[in-house]
Structures are given as structure tokens and as C-alpha cells.
Coordinates of C-alpha atoms and ligand atoms in Angstrom, one line a residue:
M1 CA 16.6 -10.2 -0.9
R2 CA 13.0 -8.3 -0.9
T3 CA 11.0 -8.2 -3.8
P4 CA 10.1 -5.0 -4.9
L5 CA 6.2 -4.4 -4.5
I6 CA 4.2 -1.6 -6.5
A7 CA 0.6 -1.5 -5.2
G8 CA -2.2 0.3 -6.8
N9 CA -4.7 1.9 -4.6
W10 CA -7.5 3.0 -6.8
K11 CA -9.5 3.8 -4.0
M12 CA -13.7 5.1 -5.0
N13 CA -12.9 5.2 -8.8
K14 CA -13.9 2.8 -11.6
T15 CA -16.8 1.2 -12.5
I16 CA -16.4 -2.8 -13.9
S17 CA -16.2 -2.0 -17.3
D18 CA -13.3 1.4 -16.7
A19 CA -11.6 -1.3 -14.6
R20 CA -11.4 -4.5 -17.4
E21 CA -10.5 -1.6 -19.8
M22 CA -7.8 -0.2 -17.5
V23 CA -6.4 -3.6 -16.6
S24 CA -6.9 -5.4 -20.4
S25 CA -4.3 -2.1 -21.5
L26 CA -2.0 -2.3 -18.6
L27 CA -1.1 -6.3 -18.5
P28 CA 1.0 -6.1 -22.1
M29 CA 2.5 -3.1 -21.1
I30 CA 4.0 -4.4 -17.8
D31 CA 7.7 -5.7 -18.1
S32 CA 9.4 -9.0 -16.6
N33 CA 11.1 -7.0 -14.3
E34 CA 11.4 -8.1 -10.4
A35 CA 8.4 -6.3 -9.0
E36 CA 5.5 -7.3 -7.5
V37 CA 2.3 -6.3 -8.8
V38 CA -0.8 -5.7 -6.8
L39 CA -4.3 -4.0 -8.0
A40 CA -6.7 -2.8 -5.4
P41 CA -10.0 -1.9 -7.0
P42 CA -13.1 -1.2 -5.3
F43 CA -14.9 -3.9 -4.0
T44 CA -17.4 -4.0 -6.6
A45 CA -14.8 -4.7 -9.3
L46 CA -12.3 -7.2 -7.3
G47 CA -14.2 -10.2 -9.3
A48 CA -13.7 -8.7 -12.9
V49 CA -10.3 -7.8 -12.3
N50 CA -9.4 -11.2 -10.8
D51 CA -10.8 -12.8 -14.0
I52 CA -8.4 -10.5 -16.2
I53 CA -4.8 -10.7 -14.4
R54 CA -5.4 -14.5 -13.4
G55 CA -2.2 -16.4 -14.5
T56 CA -0.3 -13.6 -14.6
K57 CA 2.2 -11.6 -12.0
V58 CA -0.3 -9.3 -11.0
K59 CA -1.8 -9.7 -7.6
L60 CA -5.5 -8.8 -6.4
G61 CA -5.6 -6.7 -3.0
A62 CA -8.6 -5.1 -1.5
Q63 CA -8.9 -1.6 0.4
N64 CA -10.2 -2.4 3.7
V65 CA -11.9 -5.1 5.5
F66 CA -13.8 -6.4 8.6
W67 CA -12.8 -8.3 11.1
E68 CA -15.4 -10.7 12.0
E69 CA -15.7 -13.4 10.0
S70 CA -19.6 -13.3 9.1
G71 CA -22.9 -12.2 10.9
A72 CA -25.0 -9.4 11.3
Y73 CA -22.3 -6.6 10.3
T74 CA -24.5 -4.7 7.7
G75 CA -22.2 -3.1 4.7
E76 CA -19.3 -5.0 5.8
I77 CA -17.1 -7.6 4.4
S78 CA -15.1 -10.3 6.1
P79 CA -11.8 -11.7 5.0
R80 CA -12.7 -14.8 4.1
M81 CA -14.9 -12.9 1.4
L82 CA -11.9 -11.4 0.2
V83 CA -9.9 -14.7 -0.5
D84 CA -12.8 -16.2 -1.7
I85 CA -13.0 -13.3 -4.7
G86 CA -9.1 -13.9 -5.2
C87 CA -7.5 -11.5 -3.0
S88 CA -4.1 -12.0 -1.7
Y89 CA -3.7 -8.2 -0.5
V90 CA -5.9 -5.6 1.8
I91 CA -4.9 -2.6 2.6
I92 CA -5.7 -1.4 6.2
G93 CA -5.3 1.5 8.1
H94 CA -5.1 4.1 4.9
S95 CA -5.0 7.4 6.4
E96 CA -8.3 8.3 4.4
R97 CA -10.1 5.2 6.5
R98 CA -8.6 6.8 9.7
E99 CA -9.8 10.4 8.8
Y100 CA -13.2 9.6 7.1
F101 CA -14.2 6.5 8.5
G102 CA -13.0 6.4 12.4
E103 CA -10.5 3.7 11.6
T104 CA -8.2 3.6 14.6
N105 CA -5.3 1.8 15.7
T106 CA -7.0 -0.8 17.7
S107 CA -9.5 -1.7 14.9
V108 CA -6.4 -1.3 12.4
N109 CA -4.9 -4.0 14.9
K110 CA -8.3 -6.3 14.4
K111 CA -8.0 -6.4 10.7
I112 CA -4.7 -7.3 11.0
V113 CA -5.3 -10.6 13.1
A114 CA -8.0 -11.4 11.0
S115 CA -6.6 -10.9 7.7
L116 CA -3.7 -12.7 8.8
K117 CA -5.6 -15.9 10.3
N118 CA -7.5 -15.8 6.6
G119 CA -4.1 -16.2 4.5
L120 CA -4.4 -12.0 3.6
S121 CA -1.0 -10.1 3.5
P122 CA -1.8 -7.1 5.4
I123 CA -0.8 -3.8 3.8
L124 CA -0.4 -1.6 7.1
C125 CA -0.5 2.2 6.2
V126 CA 1.2 4.5 8.9
G127 CA 2.2 8.2 8.4
E128 CA 2.2 11.5 9.9
K129 CA 0.6 14.7 9.4
I130 CA 2.1 17.6 8.5
E131 CA 1.6 19.4 12.0
E132 CA 3.3 16.3 13.6
R133 CA 6.2 16.4 11.3
E134 CA 6.5 20.5 11.8
K135 CA 6.7 19.6 15.6
G136 CA 9.2 16.8 14.9
K137 CA 6.6 14.0 16.0
T138 CA 7.0 11.8 12.6
F139 CA 8.8 8.8 14.8
D140 CA 6.7 9.3 17.6
V141 CA 3.5 8.5 15.4
L142 CA 4.8 6.0 13.4
E143 CA 5.9 4.1 16.8
D144 CA 2.5 4.9 18.0
E145 CA 0.9 3.6 15.1
L146 CA 3.4 0.2 14.5
G147 CA 3.2 -0.5 18.0
E148 CA -0.9 -0.1 18.6
G149 CA -1.4 -1.6 15.0
L150 CA 0.7 -4.3 15.4
K151 CA 0.1 -5.9 19.2
G152 CA 0.2 -8.9 20.3
L153 CA 1.3 -10.2 16.9
T154 CA 4.2 -13.0 16.8
P155 CA 7.5 -12.5 14.7
E156 CA 6.3 -15.0 12.5
Q157 CA 2.7 -13.0 12.0
I158 CA 4.8 -9.6 11.4
S159 CA 7.0 -11.0 8.9
K160 CA 4.0 -11.6 6.5
L161 CA 3.1 -7.9 6.3
V162 CA 4.2 -5.1 4.1
I163 CA 4.4 -1.5 5.7
A164 CA 3.4 1.2 3.6
Y165 CA 5.0 4.4 5.2
E166 CA 2.3 7.6 3.8
P167 CA 3.1 10.4 4.9
I168 CA -0.2 12.0 5.4
W169 CA 0.7 16.0 3.8
A170 CA 2.3 13.8 0.7
I171 CA -1.2 12.4 -0.2
G172 CA -3.1 13.4 -3.3
T173 CA -1.3 16.8 -2.8
G174 CA 1.4 16.2 -5.6
K175 CA 4.0 16.8 -2.5
T176 CA 6.0 14.0 -2.7
A177 CA 8.3 13.4 0.7
K178 CA 12.1 13.8 -1.1
P179 CA 13.6 10.4 -1.4
E180 CA 16.0 10.7 1.3
E181 CA 13.3 12.0 3.8
A182 CA 11.3 9.0 2.7
N183 CA 14.3 6.5 3.6
E184 CA 14.5 8.1 6.8
S185 CA 11.3 7.0 7.9
H186 CA 11.9 3.7 6.5
L187 CA 14.9 3.4 8.5
F188 CA 13.3 3.8 11.3
I189 CA 10.4 1.5 10.5
R190 CA 12.9 -1.2 10.1
G191 CA 14.5 -0.6 13.3
W192 CA 11.2 -0.8 15.0
L193 CA 10.5 -4.0 13.3
K194 CA 13.8 -5.5 14.4
D195 CA 13.3 -4.5 18.4
S196 CA 10.1 -5.8 17.9
S197 CA 10.3 -9.0 15.4
G198 CA 14.0 -9.6 15.4
T199 CA 16.9 -9.4 12.8
E200 CA 16.3 -12.1 10.3
S201 CA 12.2 -11.5 9.9
S202 CA 12.5 -7.7 9.8
K203 CA 15.3 -8.1 6.9
N204 CA 12.4 -9.3 5.0
I205 CA 9.6 -7.3 5.8
R206 CA 9.0 -5.1 2.7
I207 CA 8.0 -1.3 3.9
I208 CA 6.9 0.6 0.5
Y209 CA 6.5 4.6 0.5
G210 CA 3.2 6.1 -0.8
G211 CA 2.4 9.8 -1.6
S212 CA 2.2 11.2 -4.7
V213 CA 4.0 9.0 -6.4
T214 CA 4.7 9.5 -10.3
P215 CA 6.1 8.0 -12.9
D216 CA 8.4 11.1 -12.4
N217 CA 9.4 10.3 -9.3
I218 CA 9.2 6.7 -9.2
D219 CA 13.2 6.2 -10.1
G220 CA 14.3 8.6 -7.1
L221 CA 12.5 6.5 -4.6
M222 CA 13.5 3.5 -6.1
A223 CA 17.1 4.1 -5.4
Q224 CA 17.0 4.2 -1.8
K225 CA 18.0 1.7 -0.2
D226 CA 14.9 0.9 2.6
I227 CA 12.3 1.8 0.1
D228 CA 11.0 -1.4 -1.1
G229 CA 8.0 -0.3 -3.7
A230 CA 5.4 2.2 -3.7
L231 CA 1.4 2.6 -3.2
V232 CA 0.5 4.5 -5.7
G233 CA -3.3 6.5 -5.6
G234 CA -3.7 9.0 -7.8
A235 CA -1.1 7.6 -10.7
S236 CA -2.4 4.3 -10.5
L237 CA -5.5 5.2 -12.5
Q238 CA -3.9 6.1 -15.9
V239 CA -2.4 3.2 -17.7
E240 CA 0.6 4.3 -19.2
G241 CA 1.5 6.0 -16.3
F242 CA 1.0 3.4 -14.0
A243 CA 2.5 1.2 -16.7
R244 CA 6.2 3.2 -16.3
I245 CA 6.0 3.2 -12.6
I246 CA 5.5 -0.5 -12.2
N247 CA 8.2 -0.9 -14.9
Y248 CA 10.4 1.9 -12.9
K249 CA 13.8 2.3 -14.3
S250 CA 12.9 1.5 -17.4
P251 CA 13.3 3.2 -20.8
Y252 CA 11.1 7.0 -20.4
P253 CA 8.1 7.1 -22.6
S254 CA 6.8 10.6 -23.3
L255 CA 3.8 10.8 -21.7
S256 CA 1.0 13.3 -21.4
P257 CA 0.5 15.5 -18.3
Q258 CA -2.7 13.3 -17.9
G259 CA -0.8 10.1 -18.6
R260 CA 2.3 11.1 -15.8
G261 CA -1.0 11.1 -13.5
L262 CA -0.1 14.8 -12.8
R263 CA -3.5 16.5 -12.2
Ligands
PGA1 P1 -1.8 9.4 -4.2 O1 -2.5 8.4 -3.2 O2 -0.5 8.5 -5.0 O3 -2.9 10.1 -4.9 O4 -1.0 10.4 -3.4 C1 -1.6 7.3 -2.2 C2 -2.3 6.5 -1.3 O5 -3.5 7.3 -0.8 O6 -2.4 5.2 -1.3

């Protein structure tokens, strides 16, 4: 039985006071459904968000991490520092980090190993570009990112991960993958995990979908057997819309276009 996971990736948005306001309004709107909730604000707002979510079912996540424990690495943040500030999750290998900041499967692998060592649960992002999908290369890309990113990990370590399938062409574009289309990739990922870490542990690993998730399409995505949650970017910045995503399947409130996360 996999507990669904809904994670909000705020990317480079929100000051400390914006973050406080958002989280204070969000918490009372969250239903007691079964989903686990993770908020990943920018580094600067982690402490403030942690103060507000303490004692609730919402967990704290970071958007990136470095693999060394400490030392002369100007500008970097270690896994221990993230644990120290209250994080239990960390997003690793997001496509924006791969595209703009030179993240590779090798650095992703080091970050995963260091995070696990410190008790953080990595949310590993994988997904294909539009031209790769058009050439029928989606599964090759996934295989490569999983194979390199999880190189050397034991089945026990792999069982602690969350995998986020994020087709790059769907991120921030308003073009969501069709639920069945996303589910196919999730099935492929689960099959890969089964081959590499065994049936039992692969059954429990959550594979979540990311890429233009909104309050309008979350129910269809969550209805798929192999979609265990969502990694939400743009729509996690608006309180009402994000609350509806967290409370998927709940009665649908009437939301403004902005509240629906439509940009
Ligand atoms: P989006 O971003 O929901 O704005 O498409 C998703 C992500 O980048 O994780």
C-alpha cells in the first residue's frame, strides 16, 4: 500500500513573508485524506515554513542539495544542513537544474547517496524532452536517468526514494501528459525498479507525476493505478488551487482562473 504524496515545488518564488502567509492559509484548508504533503520552498524560507508546519502532516523538502558534508564549497548547502533546518525530503535532478545548472546523472547520483546517508528522502526527477518523445526514445531516457542516477544503490536504499516522472515538455507549459500516457511511463519505471531492486521493494516506491498539474487535471491523474501523487510547480503557488490538488477527489470549489493555477 503506497501513501499518495503531493509535493509543491515553489522554485524561485516567495519571500519569507509570502511563504508564511501562504502556509498559514493553506493548513486549515487541507482535508484529512490519506495523502502526505511536502512543501519545497526556496532555501531562504525553509525555516519559516518549518515553524508553521511543525506538528501537522505537512513535511518540509528542499529543491536541491550538495553532496559534501561541509567545507569550502561557496554557495552550497549540505544534506546535514537540510536535516538541521527540518527537511525530510529533497528534490534531486529536476530538469531545470539539469538544463540551467549543469546537473548530470553523475552529480544526481552523488546527491542521492549523500542525502540517503543523512536520512533525507530524495525525490528523483526523470523525464524526456519533446524531441526524445517524438523519436520514441522516452523509455531509453528514463532507463538512462534511472540507471546512472541510482548506480551503486542497494535495493534497501532504492526503497527510500520517491521517483517523479516529469516529461520536460509538460513542465510549466500547460501541456499535461494524458493520464494514460503518464501511467505508461510510470509502469515502465516500476518495471525498471522491480528488475533492479526486487518485487517487494519496488511495490512500495512511490512514483509521482509532475508537469502542469492543476486542480482541473489532478483527479484524472490520481485515478491511474501507477500514479502515486504529484509534484506541482506553478499551481502550488496559489493557496486555493493547491489545497484542491492536495484534497483531490474532494468536492470541487469554484476557483478563479488564478486560483486554478492557470497562467
Ligand atoms: P509545473 O512544474 O507544475 O509548473 O509544470 C512542475 C515541476 O517543475 O516540478
